[in-house]
């Protein structure tokens, strides 16, 4: 027995064995049945709210698709990513939580991992593009004179190509998708970093290009915006009302974008921390009951954005309501990004297109 134990210790030091290879059934739930049922109900509520909210955003935007401005096009793309996460991914995990095990085998696991990473990466890169748009719009005013709809569609093509590339890289043999430690969900195989240098290079590349770099761009953009706003508030006060209204509109759009990015990062950072610890720390030291919490929090990110759109839009709609004449002008205002006051709608159509 002692000889077998020493042999096991030697082999464990030489090569790390991930959790999904340590047991015969990696897809059996490691949580209690009650915990799985609670998680299943939680994801069901999140999935329904996210599907309805993002579906409503896309439906209403489609009714005025020819009038969407570049910033609104990016907002719709973010709703598409969030809806994709809810429709393509959540049913797999909901069924598995209620079944007390992952029900779709390795093929379903890899598909679920790919879809989650694809739409999640698409969301983050979209928000990165939005933050850059806000930064250039606020800090470099001449930028707004040349940005047109076709530039936004080119940006969308780049975003989808970027997300497709990084989500598909694991299938090229440099990475993989694997079940989570609790068994009823799948994700990127962060545990490859424990096994080889190639695995470490793969995980570091994913972390840098799909998390750290986009987050750094977002933080840089909004820090520069805040500094610019503080220095230019008095300066804008001396301009005429049209320029002031344009500035107010852009700041409202910027506040929405900042809230969206903050909600996304708050939801995903705990999961990122646990993933990094699984890759480069001591993954077996993370309690299974604890590892499921960041995963569930990250899955709720797709629900926040429609709430942000509607709450803030309703807040400013209250200030605009006040008569039948205003109803006609409100039809021309922004639906899911913050609309300008009634007297600046005409200016927005000319200056901000």
PDB file of N, CA, C and O in Angstrom, residues 300-335:
ATOM      1  N   UNK A 300     -25.566  35.186 -15.737  1.00  0.00           N
ATOM      2  CA  UNK A 300     -26.608  36.206 -15.584  1.00  0.00           C
ATOM      3  C   UNK A 300     -26.288  37.487 -16.336  1.00  0.00           C
ATOM      4  O   UNK A 300     -27.134  38.383 -16.418  1.00  0.00           O
ATOM      5  N   UNK A 301     -25.077  37.609 -16.891  1.00  0.00           N
ATOM      6  CA  UNK A 301     -24.661  38.856 -17.543  1.00  0.00           C
ATOM      7  C   UNK A 301     -25.575  39.219 -18.708  1.00  0.00           C
ATOM      8  O   UNK A 301     -25.811  40.401 -18.976  1.00  0.00           O
ATOM      9  N   UNK A 302     -26.094  38.231 -19.420  1.00  0.00           N
ATOM     10  CA  UNK A 302     -26.925  38.500 -20.600  1.00  0.00           C
ATOM     11  C   UNK A 302     -28.259  39.135 -20.243  1.00  0.00           C
ATOM     12  O   UNK A 302     -28.948  39.659 -21.122  1.00  0.00           O
ATOM     13  N   UNK A 303     -28.640  39.116 -18.972  1.00  0.00           N
ATOM     14  CA  UNK A 303     -29.930  39.658 -18.559  1.00  0.00           C
ATOM     15  C   UNK A 303     -29.853  41.158 -18.259  1.00  0.00           C
ATOM     16  O   UNK A 303     -30.857  41.867 -18.323  1.00  0.00           O
ATOM     17  N   UNK A 304     -28.650  41.675 -17.936  1.00  0.00           N
ATOM     18  CA  UNK A 304     -28.546  43.038 -17.425  1.00  0.00           C
ATOM     19  C   UNK A 304     -28.843  44.105 -18.465  1.00  0.00           C
ATOM     20  O   UNK A 304     -29.477  45.114 -18.174  1.00  0.00           O
ATOM     21  N   UNK A 305     -28.339  43.922 -19.680  1.00  0.00           N
ATOM     22  CA  UNK A 305     -28.345  45.015 -20.647  1.00  0.00           C
ATOM     23  C   UNK A 305     -29.744  45.534 -21.001  1.00  0.00           C
ATOM     24  O   UNK A 305     -29.951  46.753 -21.024  1.00  0.00           O
ATOM     25  N   UNK A 306     -30.733  44.657 -21.295  1.00  0.00           N
ATOM     26  CA  UNK A 306     -32.073  45.197 -21.569  1.00  0.00           C
ATOM     27  C   UNK A 306     -32.632  45.995 -20.400  1.00  0.00           C
ATOM     28  O   UNK A 306     -33.348  46.980 -20.596  1.00  0.00           O
ATOM     29  N   UNK A 307     -32.309  45.572 -19.172  1.00  0.00           N
ATOM     30  CA  UNK A 307     -32.773  46.312 -17.996  1.00  0.00           C
ATOM     31  C   UNK A 307     -32.144  47.698 -17.968  1.00  0.00           C
ATOM     32  O   UNK A 307     -32.811  48.702 -17.704  1.00  0.00           O
ATOM     33  N   UNK A 308     -30.856  47.777 -18.271  1.00  0.00           N
ATOM     34  CA  UNK A 308     -30.170  49.071 -18.305  1.00  0.00           C
ATOM     35  C   UNK A 308     -30.791  49.967 -19.368  1.00  0.00           C
ATOM     36  O   UNK A 308     -31.058  51.146 -19.131  1.00  0.00           O
ATOM     37  N   UNK A 309     -31.037  49.410 -20.555  1.00  0.00           N
ATOM     38  CA  UNK A 309     -31.646  50.212 -21.616  1.00  0.00           C
ATOM     39  C   UNK A 309     -32.979  50.798 -21.165  1.00  0.00           C
ATOM     40  O   UNK A 309     -33.222  51.996 -21.289  1.00  0.00           O
ATOM     41  N   UNK A 310     -33.843  49.939 -20.639  1.00  0.00           N
ATOM     42  CA  UNK A 310     -35.200  50.362 -20.343  1.00  0.00           C
ATOM     43  C   UNK A 310     -35.267  51.296 -19.139  1.00  0.00           C
ATOM     44  O   UNK A 310     -36.001  52.276 -19.150  1.00  0.00           O
ATOM     45  N   UNK A 311     -34.522  50.993 -18.077  1.00  0.00           N
ATOM     46  CA  UNK A 311     -34.571  51.821 -16.880  1.00  0.00           C
ATOM     47  C   UNK A 311     -34.115  53.240 -17.180  1.00  0.00           C
ATOM     48  O   UNK A 311     -34.764  54.223 -16.823  1.00  0.00           O
ATOM     49  N   UNK A 312     -32.989  53.362 -17.875  1.00  0.00           N
ATOM     50  CA  UNK A 312     -32.464  54.698 -18.158  1.00  0.00           C
ATOM     51  C   UNK A 312     -33.320  55.399 -19.204  1.00  0.00           C
ATOM     52  O   UNK A 312     -33.569  56.596 -19.113  1.00  0.00           O
ATOM     53  N   UNK A 313     -33.810  54.676 -20.188  1.00  0.00           N
ATOM     54  CA  UNK A 313     -34.656  55.294 -21.207  1.00  0.00           C
ATOM     55  C   UNK A 313     -35.954  55.801 -20.590  1.00  0.00           C
ATOM     56  O   UNK A 313     -36.431  56.885 -20.917  1.00  0.00           O
ATOM     57  N   UNK A 314     -36.530  55.024 -19.679  1.00  0.00           N
ATOM     58  CA  UNK A 314     -37.755  55.457 -19.009  1.00  0.00           C
ATOM     59  C   UNK A 314     -37.495  56.671 -18.124  1.00  0.00           C
ATOM     60  O   UNK A 314     -38.330  57.562 -17.998  1.00  0.00           O
ATOM     61  N   UNK A 315     -36.333  56.715 -17.519  1.00  0.00           N
ATOM     62  CA  UNK A 315     -35.971  57.841 -16.656  1.00  0.00           C
ATOM     63  C   UNK A 315     -36.010  59.152 -17.425  1.00  0.00           C
ATOM     64  O   UNK A 315     -36.552  60.155 -16.961  1.00  0.00           O
ATOM     65  N   UNK A 316     -35.463  59.145 -18.634  1.00  0.00           N
ATOM     66  CA  UNK A 316     -35.435  60.363 -19.424  1.00  0.00           C
ATOM     67  C   UNK A 316     -36.728  60.561 -20.207  1.00  0.00           C
ATOM     68  O   UNK A 316     -37.062  61.680 -20.569  1.00  0.00           O
ATOM     69  N   UNK A 317     -37.478  59.479 -20.448  1.00  0.00           N
ATOM     70  CA  UNK A 317     -38.769  59.620 -21.118  1.00  0.00           C
ATOM     71  C   UNK A 317     -39.744  60.386 -20.229  1.00  0.00           C
ATOM     72  O   UNK A 317     -40.588  61.132 -20.714  1.00  0.00           O
ATOM     73  N   UNK A 318     -39.617  60.206 -18.911  1.00  0.00           N
ATOM     74  CA  UNK A 318     -40.471  60.928 -17.984  1.00  0.00           C
ATOM     75  C   UNK A 318     -40.263  62.439 -18.116  1.00  0.00           C
ATOM     76  O   UNK A 318     -41.189  63.225 -17.970  1.00  0.00           O
ATOM     77  N   UNK A 319     -39.031  62.832 -18.376  1.00  0.00           N
ATOM     78  CA  UNK A 319     -38.717  64.245 -18.532  1.00  0.00           C
ATOM     79  C   UNK A 319     -39.219  64.773 -19.874  1.00  0.00           C
ATOM     80  O   UNK A 319     -39.432  65.976 -20.020  1.00  0.00           O
ATOM     81  N   UNK A 320     -39.457  63.896 -20.844  1.00  0.00           N
ATOM     82  CA  UNK A 320     -39.858  64.336 -22.172  1.00  0.00           C
ATOM     83  C   UNK A 320     -41.370  64.363 -22.344  1.00  0.00           C
ATOM     84  O   UNK A 320     -41.881  65.006 -23.233  1.00  0.00           O
ATOM     85  N   UNK A 321     -42.093  63.572 -21.499  1.00  0.00           N
ATOM     86  CA  UNK A 321     -43.536  63.464 -21.674  1.00  0.00           C
ATOM     87  C   UNK A 321     -44.217  64.757 -21.255  1.00  0.00           C
ATOM     88  O   UNK A 321     -43.797  65.442 -20.349  1.00  0.00           O
ATOM     89  N   UNK A 322     -45.328  65.077 -21.934  1.00  0.00           N
ATOM     90  CA  UNK A 322     -46.010  66.298 -21.554  1.00  0.00           C
ATOM     91  C   UNK A 322     -46.930  66.831 -22.631  1.00  0.00           C
ATOM     92  O   UNK A 322     -47.204  68.016 -22.649  1.00  0.00           O
ATOM     93  N   UNK A 323     -47.450  66.013 -23.508  1.00  0.00           N
ATOM     94  CA  UNK A 323     -48.378  66.525 -24.503  1.00  0.00           C
ATOM     95  C   UNK A 323     -48.392  65.693 -25.752  1.00  0.00           C
ATOM     96  O   UNK A 323     -47.512  64.879 -25.992  1.00  0.00           O
ATOM     97  N   UNK A 324     -49.423  65.886 -26.558  1.00  0.00           N
ATOM     98  CA  UNK A 324     -49.553  65.120 -27.787  1.00  0.00           C
ATOM     99  C   UNK A 324     -48.478  65.484 -28.788  1.00  0.00           C
ATOM    100  O   UNK A 324     -48.045  64.649 -29.579  1.00  0.00           O
ATOM    101  N   UNK A 325     -48.009  66.731 -28.785  1.00  0.00           N
ATOM    102  CA  UNK A 325     -46.997  67.143 -29.739  1.00  0.00           C
ATOM    103  C   UNK A 325     -45.703  66.397 -29.510  1.00  0.00           C
ATOM    104  O   UNK A 325     -44.953  66.120 -30.433  1.00  0.00           O
ATOM    105  N   UNK A 326     -45.397  66.087 -28.254  1.00  0.00           N
ATOM    106  CA  UNK A 326     -44.140  65.423 -27.965  1.00  0.00           C
ATOM    107  C   UNK A 326     -44.159  63.971 -28.410  1.00  0.00           C
ATOM    108  O   UNK A 326     -43.124  63.383 -28.655  1.00  0.00           O
ATOM    109  N   UNK A 327     -45.337  63.365 -28.535  1.00  0.00           N
ATOM    110  CA  UNK A 327     -45.396  61.962 -28.925  1.00  0.00           C
ATOM    111  C   UNK A 327     -44.827  61.764 -30.318  1.00  0.00           C
ATOM    112  O   UNK A 327     -44.205  60.746 -30.598  1.00  0.00           O
ATOM    113  N   UNK A 328     -45.085  62.712 -31.201  1.00  0.00           N
ATOM    114  CA  UNK A 328     -44.546  62.602 -32.551  1.00  0.00           C
ATOM    115  C   UNK A 328     -43.034  62.681 -32.548  1.00  0.00           C
ATOM    116  O   UNK A 328     -42.361  61.971 -33.290  1.00  0.00           O
ATOM    117  N   UNK A 329     -42.484  63.555 -31.701  1.00  0.00           N
ATOM    118  CA  UNK A 329     -41.023  63.674 -31.656  1.00  0.00           C
ATOM    119  C   UNK A 329     -40.385  62.480 -30.988  1.00  0.00           C
ATOM    120  O   UNK A 329     -39.268  62.096 -31.322  1.00  0.00           O
ATOM    121  N   UNK A 330     -41.101  61.866 -30.059  1.00  0.00           N
ATOM    122  CA  UNK A 330     -40.530  60.709 -29.373  1.00  0.00           C
ATOM    123  C   UNK A 330     -40.383  59.530 -30.313  1.00  0.00           C
ATOM    124  O   UNK A 330     -39.524  58.676 -30.126  1.00  0.00           O
ATOM    125  N   UNK A 331     -41.226  59.456 -31.366  1.00  0.00           N
ATOM    126  CA  UNK A 331     -41.094  58.364 -32.318  1.00  0.00           C
ATOM    127  C   UNK A 331     -39.785  58.426 -33.053  1.00  0.00           C
ATOM    128  O   UNK A 331     -39.293  57.423 -33.555  1.00  0.00           O
ATOM    129  N   UNK A 332     -39.194  59.644 -33.139  1.00  0.00           N
ATOM    130  CA  UNK A 332     -37.937  59.804 -33.845  1.00  0.00           C
ATOM    131  C   UNK A 332     -36.745  59.633 -32.918  1.00  0.00           C
ATOM    132  O   UNK A 332     -35.616  59.620 -33.367  1.00  0.00           O
ATOM    133  N   UNK A 333     -37.005  59.538 -31.628  1.00  0.00           N
ATOM    134  CA  UNK A 333     -35.892  59.491 -30.687  1.00  0.00           C
ATOM    135  C   UNK A 333     -35.335  58.094 -30.592  1.00  0.00           C
ATOM    136  O   UNK A 333     -35.898  57.137 -31.105  1.00  0.00           O
ATOM    137  N   UNK A 334     -34.239  57.953 -29.888  1.00  0.00           N
ATOM    138  CA  UNK A 334     -33.594  56.652 -29.732  1.00  0.00           C
ATOM    139  C   UNK A 334     -34.457  55.766 -28.853  1.00  0.00           C
ATOM    140  O   UNK A 334     -35.006  56.199 -27.858  1.00  0.00           O
ATOM    141  N   UNK A 335     -34.518  54.504 -29.225  1.00  0.00           N
ATOM    142  CA  UNK A 335     -35.363  53.579 -28.496  1.00  0.00           C
ATOM    143  C   UNK A 335     -34.597  52.865 -27.397  1.00  0.00           C
ATOM    144  O   UNK A 335     -35.068  52.736 -26.277  1.00  0.00           O
TER     145      UNK A 335
END
